PDB file of C-alpha atoms and ligand atoms in Angstrom:
ATOM      1  CA  MET A   1       5.006  -2.483  32.494  1.00  0.00           C
ATOM      2  CA  PRO A   2       5.389  -4.733  29.637  1.00  0.00           C
ATOM      3  CA  GLY A   3       2.770  -6.901  28.837  1.00  0.00           C
ATOM      4  CA  THR A   4      -0.368  -4.936  30.125  1.00  0.00           C
ATOM      5  CA  GLN A   5      -1.098  -2.174  28.132  1.00  0.00           C
ATOM      6  CA  ARG A   6      -2.494  -3.649  24.763  1.00  0.00           C
ATOM      7  CA  GLU A   7      -4.040   0.174  23.140  1.00  0.00           C
ATOM      8  CA  VAL A   8      -1.886   3.131  22.743  1.00  0.00           C
ATOM      9  CA  ASN A   9      -4.087   6.394  21.796  1.00  0.00           C
ATOM     10  CA  PHE A  10      -3.076   9.493  20.166  1.00  0.00           C
ATOM     11  CA  ARG A  11      -5.237  13.198  20.017  1.00  0.00           C
ATOM     12  CA  PHE A  12      -4.883  15.637  18.765  1.00  0.00           C
ATOM     13  CA  LEU A  13      -5.884  18.509  16.121  1.00  0.00           C
ATOM     14  CA  ALA A  14      -4.560  18.433  12.557  1.00  0.00           C
ATOM     15  CA  GLN A  15      -2.928  21.458  11.996  1.00  0.00           C
ATOM     16  CA  PRO A  16      -2.228  24.474   8.552  1.00  0.00           C
ATOM     17  CA  THR A  17       1.259  22.236   8.425  1.00  0.00           C
ATOM     18  CA  ASP A  18      -0.368  19.202   8.186  1.00  0.00           C
ATOM     19  CA  VAL A  19      -2.149  19.342   4.373  1.00  0.00           C
ATOM     20  CA  ASN A  20      -1.408  18.882   1.302  1.00  0.00           C
ATOM     21  CA  PHE A  21      -1.935  21.388  -1.504  1.00  0.00           C
ATOM     22  CA  GLY A  22      -5.809  19.994  -2.109  1.00  0.00           C
ATOM     23  CA  GLY A  23      -6.396  21.302   1.587  1.00  0.00           C
ATOM     24  CA  LYS A  24      -6.467  18.182   3.065  1.00  0.00           C
ATOM     25  CA  VAL A  25      -4.073  15.999   5.733  1.00  0.00           C
ATOM     26  CA  HIS A  26      -1.254  14.382   3.423  1.00  0.00           C
ATOM     27  CA  GLY A  27      -1.231  11.010   3.058  1.00  0.00           C
ATOM     28  CA  GLY A  28       2.187  10.672   4.396  1.00  0.00           C
ATOM     29  CA  MET A  29       1.600  12.672   7.348  1.00  0.00           C
ATOM     30  CA  ALA A  30      -1.235   9.961   8.551  1.00  0.00           C
ATOM     31  CA  MET A  31       1.411   7.390   7.792  1.00  0.00           C
ATOM     32  CA  LYS A  32       3.668   8.959  10.333  1.00  0.00           C
ATOM     33  CA  TRP A  33       1.591   9.107  12.845  1.00  0.00           C
ATOM     34  CA  LEU A  34      -0.051   5.219  11.951  1.00  0.00           C
ATOM     35  CA  ASP A  35       4.093   4.483  12.554  1.00  0.00           C
ATOM     36  CA  GLN A  36       4.299   6.852  15.727  1.00  0.00           C
ATOM     37  CA  ALA A  37       1.326   4.689  17.353  1.00  0.00           C
ATOM     38  CA  GLY A  38       2.309   1.926  16.616  1.00  0.00           C
ATOM     39  CA  TYR A  39       6.070   2.098  17.871  1.00  0.00           C
ATOM     40  CA  ALA A  40       4.864   3.475  20.866  1.00  0.00           C
ATOM     41  CA  CYS A  41       2.036   0.877  21.745  1.00  0.00           C
ATOM     42  CA  ALA A  42       4.891  -2.436  20.438  1.00  0.00           C
ATOM     43  CA  VAL A  43       7.423  -0.657  22.799  1.00  0.00           C
ATOM     44  CA  GLY A  44       4.972  -0.372  25.695  1.00  0.00           C
ATOM     45  CA  TRP A  45       4.293  -4.052  25.411  1.00  0.00           C
ATOM     46  CA  SER A  46       7.236  -5.229  24.677  1.00  0.00           C
ATOM     47  CA  GLY A  47       9.729  -2.991  26.975  1.00  0.00           C
ATOM     48  CA  ALA A  48      12.110  -3.045  24.312  1.00  0.00           C
ATOM     49  CA  TYR A  49      13.266  -0.976  21.226  1.00  0.00           C
ATOM     50  CA  CYS A  50      11.522  -2.091  18.340  1.00  0.00           C
ATOM     51  CA  VAL A  51      11.373  -1.598  14.780  1.00  0.00           C
ATOM     52  CA  THR A  52       8.689  -1.536  11.640  1.00  0.00           C
ATOM     53  CA  ALA A  53       8.537  -4.881   9.469  1.00  0.00           C
ATOM     54  CA  SER A  54       5.783  -4.366   7.336  1.00  0.00           C
ATOM     55  CA  VAL A  55       2.834  -2.676   6.691  1.00  0.00           C
ATOM     56  CA  SER A  56      -0.361  -4.584   5.384  1.00  0.00           C
ATOM     57  CA  GLY A  57      -3.860  -3.404   3.961  1.00  0.00           C
ATOM     58  CA  ILE A  58      -3.428   0.195   4.080  1.00  0.00           C
ATOM     59  CA  GLN A  59      -6.275   2.049   3.126  1.00  0.00           C
ATOM     60  CA  PHE A  60      -7.387   5.621   3.458  1.00  0.00           C
ATOM     61  CA  LEU A  61     -10.471   5.905   3.435  1.00  0.00           C
ATOM     62  CA  GLY A  62     -11.895   9.850   3.363  1.00  0.00           C
ATOM     63  CA  PRO A  63     -10.187  13.057   4.325  1.00  0.00           C
ATOM     64  CA  ILE A  64      -9.300  14.619   7.252  1.00  0.00           C
ATOM     65  CA  LEU A  65      -9.876  18.698   7.562  1.00  0.00           C
ATOM     66  CA  ILE A  66      -7.478  21.376   9.407  1.00  0.00           C
ATOM     67  CA  GLY A  67      -8.970  21.995  13.153  1.00  0.00           C
ATOM     68  CA  ASP A  68     -10.497  17.558  12.682  1.00  0.00           C
ATOM     69  CA  LEU A  69      -9.405  16.696  16.239  1.00  0.00           C
ATOM     70  CA  VAL A  70      -7.654  13.083  14.871  1.00  0.00           C
ATOM     71  CA  THR A  71      -7.352   9.942  17.189  1.00  0.00           C
ATOM     72  CA  VAL A  72      -4.831   7.255  16.048  1.00  0.00           C
ATOM     73  CA  ARG A  73      -5.546   4.255  17.749  1.00  0.00           C
ATOM     74  CA  ALA A  74      -2.647   0.970  17.403  1.00  0.00           C
ATOM     75  CA  ARG A  75      -4.162  -1.951  19.278  1.00  0.00           C
ATOM     76  CA  LEU A  76      -2.105  -5.157  19.227  1.00  0.00           C
ATOM     77  CA  ILE A  77      -3.921  -8.031  17.737  1.00  0.00           C
ATOM     78  CA  HIS A  78      -1.483 -10.928  17.470  1.00  0.00           C
ATOM     79  CA  THR A  79       1.955 -11.747  18.730  1.00  0.00           C
ATOM     80  CA  GLY A  80       4.455 -14.207  17.998  1.00  0.00           C
ATOM     81  CA  THR A  81       7.932 -14.981  19.104  1.00  0.00           C
ATOM     82  CA  SER A  82       9.636 -11.155  18.795  1.00  0.00           C
ATOM     83  CA  SER A  83       6.744 -10.253  16.511  1.00  0.00           C
ATOM     84  CA  MET A  84       3.254  -7.457  17.284  1.00  0.00           C
ATOM     85  CA  HIS A  85       0.732  -7.139  15.076  1.00  0.00           C
ATOM     86  CA  LEU A  86      -0.992  -4.108  15.464  1.00  0.00           C
ATOM     87  CA  ALA A  87      -4.635  -2.626  13.919  1.00  0.00           C
ATOM     88  CA  VAL A  88      -3.546   1.240  13.536  1.00  0.00           C
ATOM     89  CA  ASP A  89      -6.705   3.314  12.759  1.00  0.00           C
ATOM     90  CA  VAL A  90      -6.798   7.428  12.377  1.00  0.00           C
ATOM     91  CA  LEU A  91     -10.393   8.543  13.448  1.00  0.00           C
ATOM     92  CA  ALA A  92     -11.474  12.221  12.057  1.00  0.00           C
ATOM     93  CA  ARG A  93     -14.172  14.124  14.381  1.00  0.00           C
ATOM     94  CA  ASP A  94     -15.487  17.347  13.048  1.00  0.00           C
ATOM     95  CA  LEU A  95     -15.983  19.146  16.082  1.00  0.00           C
ATOM     96  CA  ARG A  96     -18.336  21.201  15.210  1.00  0.00           C
ATOM     97  CA  SER A  97     -20.836  18.141  13.971  1.00  0.00           C
ATOM     98  CA  GLY A  98     -19.146  15.798  16.194  1.00  0.00           C
ATOM     99  CA  ASP A  99     -19.544  13.379  13.434  1.00  0.00           C
ATOM    100  CA  GLU A 100     -16.717  10.606  13.434  1.00  0.00           C
ATOM    101  CA  ARG A 101     -14.906   8.951  10.388  1.00  0.00           C
ATOM    102  CA  LEU A 102     -12.488   6.426   9.932  1.00  0.00           C
ATOM    103  CA  ALA A 103      -9.788   8.417   7.294  1.00  0.00           C
ATOM    104  CA  THR A 104      -7.022   5.476   7.255  1.00  0.00           C
ATOM    105  CA  SER A 105      -6.827   1.892   8.549  1.00  0.00           C
ATOM    106  CA  CYS A 106      -3.558  -0.761   8.403  1.00  0.00           C
ATOM    107  CA  VAL A 107      -2.066  -3.174  10.103  1.00  0.00           C
ATOM    108  CA  MET A 108       1.492  -3.299  10.898  1.00  0.00           C
ATOM    109  CA  VAL A 109       4.206  -5.689  12.345  1.00  0.00           C
ATOM    110  CA  PHE A 110       6.703  -4.521  15.072  1.00  0.00           C
ATOM    111  CA  VAL A 111       9.363  -6.844  15.969  1.00  0.00           C
ATOM    112  CA  ALA A 112      11.519  -6.052  19.858  1.00  0.00           C
ATOM    113  CA  LEU A 113      15.143  -6.148  19.511  1.00  0.00           C
ATOM    114  CA  ASP A 114      17.470  -7.109  22.347  1.00  0.00           C
ATOM    115  CA  ARG A 115      19.334  -3.628  21.875  1.00  0.00           C
ATOM    116  CA  PRO A 116      18.855  -0.747  19.108  1.00  0.00           C
ATOM    117  CA  ASP A 117      22.033  -1.127  17.318  1.00  0.00           C
ATOM    118  CA  GLY A 118      22.623  -4.021  15.387  1.00  0.00           C
ATOM    119  CA  GLY A 119      20.387  -5.831  17.703  1.00  0.00           C
ATOM    120  CA  ARG A 120      18.485  -9.096  16.741  1.00  0.00           C
ATOM    121  CA  PRO A 121      15.052 -10.111  17.422  1.00  0.00           C
ATOM    122  CA  THR A 122      13.860 -10.686  21.399  1.00  0.00           C
ATOM    123  CA  PRO A 123      10.931 -12.756  22.794  1.00  0.00           C
ATOM    124  CA  VAL A 124       7.765 -10.323  23.132  1.00  0.00           C
ATOM    125  CA  PRO A 125       5.577 -11.400  26.217  1.00  0.00           C
ATOM    126  CA  SER A 126       2.179 -13.090  24.314  1.00  0.00           C
ATOM    127  CA  TRP A 127      -1.137 -11.349  23.990  1.00  0.00           C
ATOM    128  CA  VAL A 128      -4.405 -13.860  24.198  1.00  0.00           C
ATOM    129  CA  PRO A 129      -7.035 -12.689  22.925  1.00  0.00           C
ATOM    130  CA  LYS A 130     -10.653 -12.436  24.655  1.00  0.00           C
ATOM    131  CA  GLY A 131     -13.774 -12.873  23.127  1.00  0.00           C
ATOM    132  CA  GLU A 132     -14.841 -12.587  19.428  1.00  0.00           C
ATOM    133  CA  ASP A 133     -14.160  -9.026  17.901  1.00  0.00           C
ATOM    134  CA  ASP A 134      -9.916 -10.033  19.499  1.00  0.00           C
ATOM    135  CA  LEU A 135     -10.492 -13.629  17.971  1.00  0.00           C
ATOM    136  CA  ARG A 136     -11.546 -11.998  14.312  1.00  0.00           C
ATOM    137  CA  LEU A 137      -8.942  -9.268  14.181  1.00  0.00           C
ATOM    138  CA  GLN A 138      -6.181 -11.863  15.128  1.00  0.00           C
ATOM    139  CA  GLU A 139      -7.442 -13.861  12.624  1.00  0.00           C
ATOM    140  CA  TYR A 140      -6.980 -10.994  10.174  1.00  0.00           C
ATOM    141  CA  ALA A 141      -3.487 -10.284  11.092  1.00  0.00           C
ATOM    142  CA  LEU A 142      -3.020 -14.271  10.087  1.00  0.00           C
ATOM    143  CA  LYS A 143      -4.163 -13.900   6.628  1.00  0.00           C
ATOM    144  CA  LEU A 144      -2.747 -10.526   6.124  1.00  0.00           C
ATOM    145  CA  MET A 145       0.960 -12.005   6.868  1.00  0.00           C
ATOM    146  CA  GLU A 146      -0.276 -15.424   5.087  1.00  0.00           C
ATOM    147  CA  MET A 147      -1.098 -13.606   1.661  1.00  0.00           C
ATOM    148  CA  SER A 148       2.230 -11.386   2.523  1.00  0.00           C
ATOM    149  CA  ARG A 149       4.301 -14.565   2.647  1.00  0.00           C
ATOM    150  CA  ALA A 150       2.962 -16.202  -0.339  1.00  0.00           C
ATOM    151  CA  MET A 151       3.569 -12.595  -2.292  1.00  0.00           C
ATOM    152  CA  GLU A 152       7.357 -12.369  -1.488  1.00  0.00           C
ATOM    153  CA  PRO A 153       8.555 -14.835  -4.527  1.00  0.00           C
ATOM    154  CA  LEU A 154       6.915 -12.925  -6.684  1.00  0.00           C
ATOM    155  CA  VAL A 155       8.792  -9.068  -4.957  1.00  0.00           C
ATOM    156  CA  THR A 156      11.717 -10.636  -5.051  1.00  0.00           C
ATOM    157  CA  ALA A 157      11.455 -11.537  -8.582  1.00  0.00           C
ATOM    158  CA  ILE A 158      10.798  -8.580  -9.908  1.00  0.00           C
ATOM    159  CA  ARG A 159      12.979  -6.797  -7.229  1.00  0.00           C
ATOM    160  CA  GLN A 160      16.152  -9.130  -8.892  1.00  0.00           C
ATOM    161  CA  LYS A 161      14.909  -8.477 -12.580  1.00  0.00           C
ATOM    162  CA  SER A 162      14.601  -4.902 -12.537  1.00  0.00           C
ATOM    163  CA  ALA A 163      17.024  -4.544  -9.961  1.00  0.00           C
ATOM    164  CA  ILE A 164      15.323  -2.153  -7.263  1.00  0.00           C
TER     165      ILE A 164
HETATM  166  C1  COA B   1      12.515  -6.710  11.171  1.00  0.00           C
HETATM  167  C2  COA B   1      13.730  -7.613  10.974  1.00  0.00           C
HETATM  168  C3  COA B   1      14.366  -6.934  12.313  1.00  0.00           C
HETATM  169  C4  COA B   1      13.473  -8.584  11.064  1.00  0.00           C
HETATM  170  O1  COA B   1      14.931  -9.796  11.046  1.00  0.00           O
HETATM  171  P1  COA B   1      14.972 -11.263  10.343  1.00  0.00           P
HETATM  172  O2  COA B   1      16.575 -11.108  10.533  1.00  0.00           O
HETATM  173  O3  COA B   1      14.429 -11.778   9.401  1.00  0.00           O
HETATM  174  O4  COA B   1      14.962 -12.344  11.929  1.00  0.00           O
HETATM  175  P2  COA B   1      13.844 -13.378  11.848  1.00  0.00           P
HETATM  176  O5  COA B   1      13.552 -14.087  10.969  1.00  0.00           O
HETATM  177  O6  COA B   1      14.118 -13.912  13.098  1.00  0.00           O
HETATM  178  O7  COA B   1      12.225 -12.942  12.270  1.00  0.00           O
HETATM  179  C5  COA B   1      12.134 -12.370  13.368  1.00  0.00           C
HETATM  180  C6  COA B   1      10.589 -12.231  13.405  1.00  0.00           C
HETATM  181  O8  COA B   1      10.215 -10.820  12.316  1.00  0.00           O
HETATM  182  C7  COA B   1       9.030 -11.427  11.377  1.00  0.00           C
HETATM  183  N1  COA B   1       9.446 -10.626  10.265  1.00  0.00           N
HETATM  184  C8  COA B   1      10.539 -10.434   9.737  1.00  0.00           C
HETATM  185  N2  COA B   1      10.182  -9.856   8.175  1.00  0.00           N
HETATM  186  C9  COA B   1       9.320  -9.648   8.667  1.00  0.00           C
HETATM  187  C10 COA B   1       7.723  -8.791   7.690  1.00  0.00           C
HETATM  188  N3  COA B   1       8.865  -8.677   6.323  1.00  0.00           N
HETATM  189  N4  COA B   1       6.997  -8.665   7.744  1.00  0.00           N
HETATM  190  C11 COA B   1       6.460  -8.973   8.580  1.00  0.00           C
HETATM  191  N5  COA B   1       6.907  -9.671   9.942  1.00  0.00           N
HETATM  192  C12 COA B   1       8.741 -10.092   9.609  1.00  0.00           C
HETATM  193  C13 COA B   1       9.256 -12.408  11.483  1.00  0.00           C
HETATM  194  O9  COA B   1       7.914 -13.242  11.036  1.00  0.00           O
HETATM  195  C14 COA B   1       9.884 -13.120  12.850  1.00  0.00           C
HETATM  196  O10 COA B   1       8.885 -13.077  14.012  1.00  0.00           O
HETATM  197  P3  COA B   1       7.807 -13.810  15.190  1.00  0.00           P
HETATM  198  O11 COA B   1       9.522 -14.093  16.326  1.00  0.00           O
HETATM  199  O12 COA B   1       7.240 -13.503  15.814  1.00  0.00           O
HETATM  200  O13 COA B   1       8.235 -15.325  14.562  1.00  0.00           O
HETATM  201  C15 COA B   1      14.854  -7.122   9.943  1.00  0.00           C
HETATM  202  O14 COA B   1      14.378  -7.323   9.399  1.00  0.00           O
HETATM  203  C16 COA B   1      14.919  -5.743  10.139  1.00  0.00           C
HETATM  204  O15 COA B   1      15.526  -4.999  10.659  1.00  0.00           O
HETATM  205  N6  COA B   1      14.166  -4.896   9.208  1.00  0.00           N
HETATM  206  C17 COA B   1      14.899  -3.211   8.739  1.00  0.00           C
HETATM  207  C18 COA B   1      13.726  -2.789  10.118  1.00  0.00           C
HETATM  208  C19 COA B   1      13.992  -1.417   9.714  1.00  0.00           C
HETATM  209  O16 COA B   1      14.596  -0.810   9.320  1.00  0.00           O
HETATM  210  N7  COA B   1      12.620  -0.716   9.717  1.00  0.00           N
HETATM  211  C20 COA B   1      12.180   0.451   9.317  1.00  0.00           C
HETATM  212  C21 COA B   1      12.469   1.541  10.748  1.00  0.00           C
HETATM  213  S1  COA B   1      12.157   1.071  12.264  1.00  0.00           S
END
């Protein structure tokens, strides 16, 4: 039911087809997992089709190896009118030792649309933070949004000058 499930977790084993030439999981594969878990969380929360609007603060903190148990965790940390800001993390567990580490982390913004084809942004149920951890994460989302808005004029100017 929309507005009830704040978190989505995917769990699977890192496979030989996921790795790069150095034997570690591709950064691009980790980004695909982030987008998929974020999408599932955003659609579940909003009950609408959603598109990815931005990815901020992405960090690749450590390698993911073949056979690691991967957990991709997407958590809602702020809602606007039609936007949902999610903290999305990839954790990797060595099954033999049981050690789990944070491998990749970012904040993604998804926007709910009223229909998949040529849809317009549509309101989502609002999420209310509970407790200090939620408030800290919401503050982080708002700070990242502020920083990304501050960068927009620079990005636009560079794009226009360089015809990107
Ligand atoms: C995201 C998108 C729907 C926003 O459309 P828009 O006409 O700019 O809509 P609005 O200006 O009314 O903004 C709607 C919401 O999106 C948010 N938004 C728009 N651009 C954003 C960006 N670059 N980063 C973060 N949030 C953004 C706004 O803050 C607003 O949030 P709110 O409703 O909570 O206040 C549109 O830019 C788009 O379709 N982008 C392409 C998405 C895409 O193809 N993604 C990859 C494949 S899924």
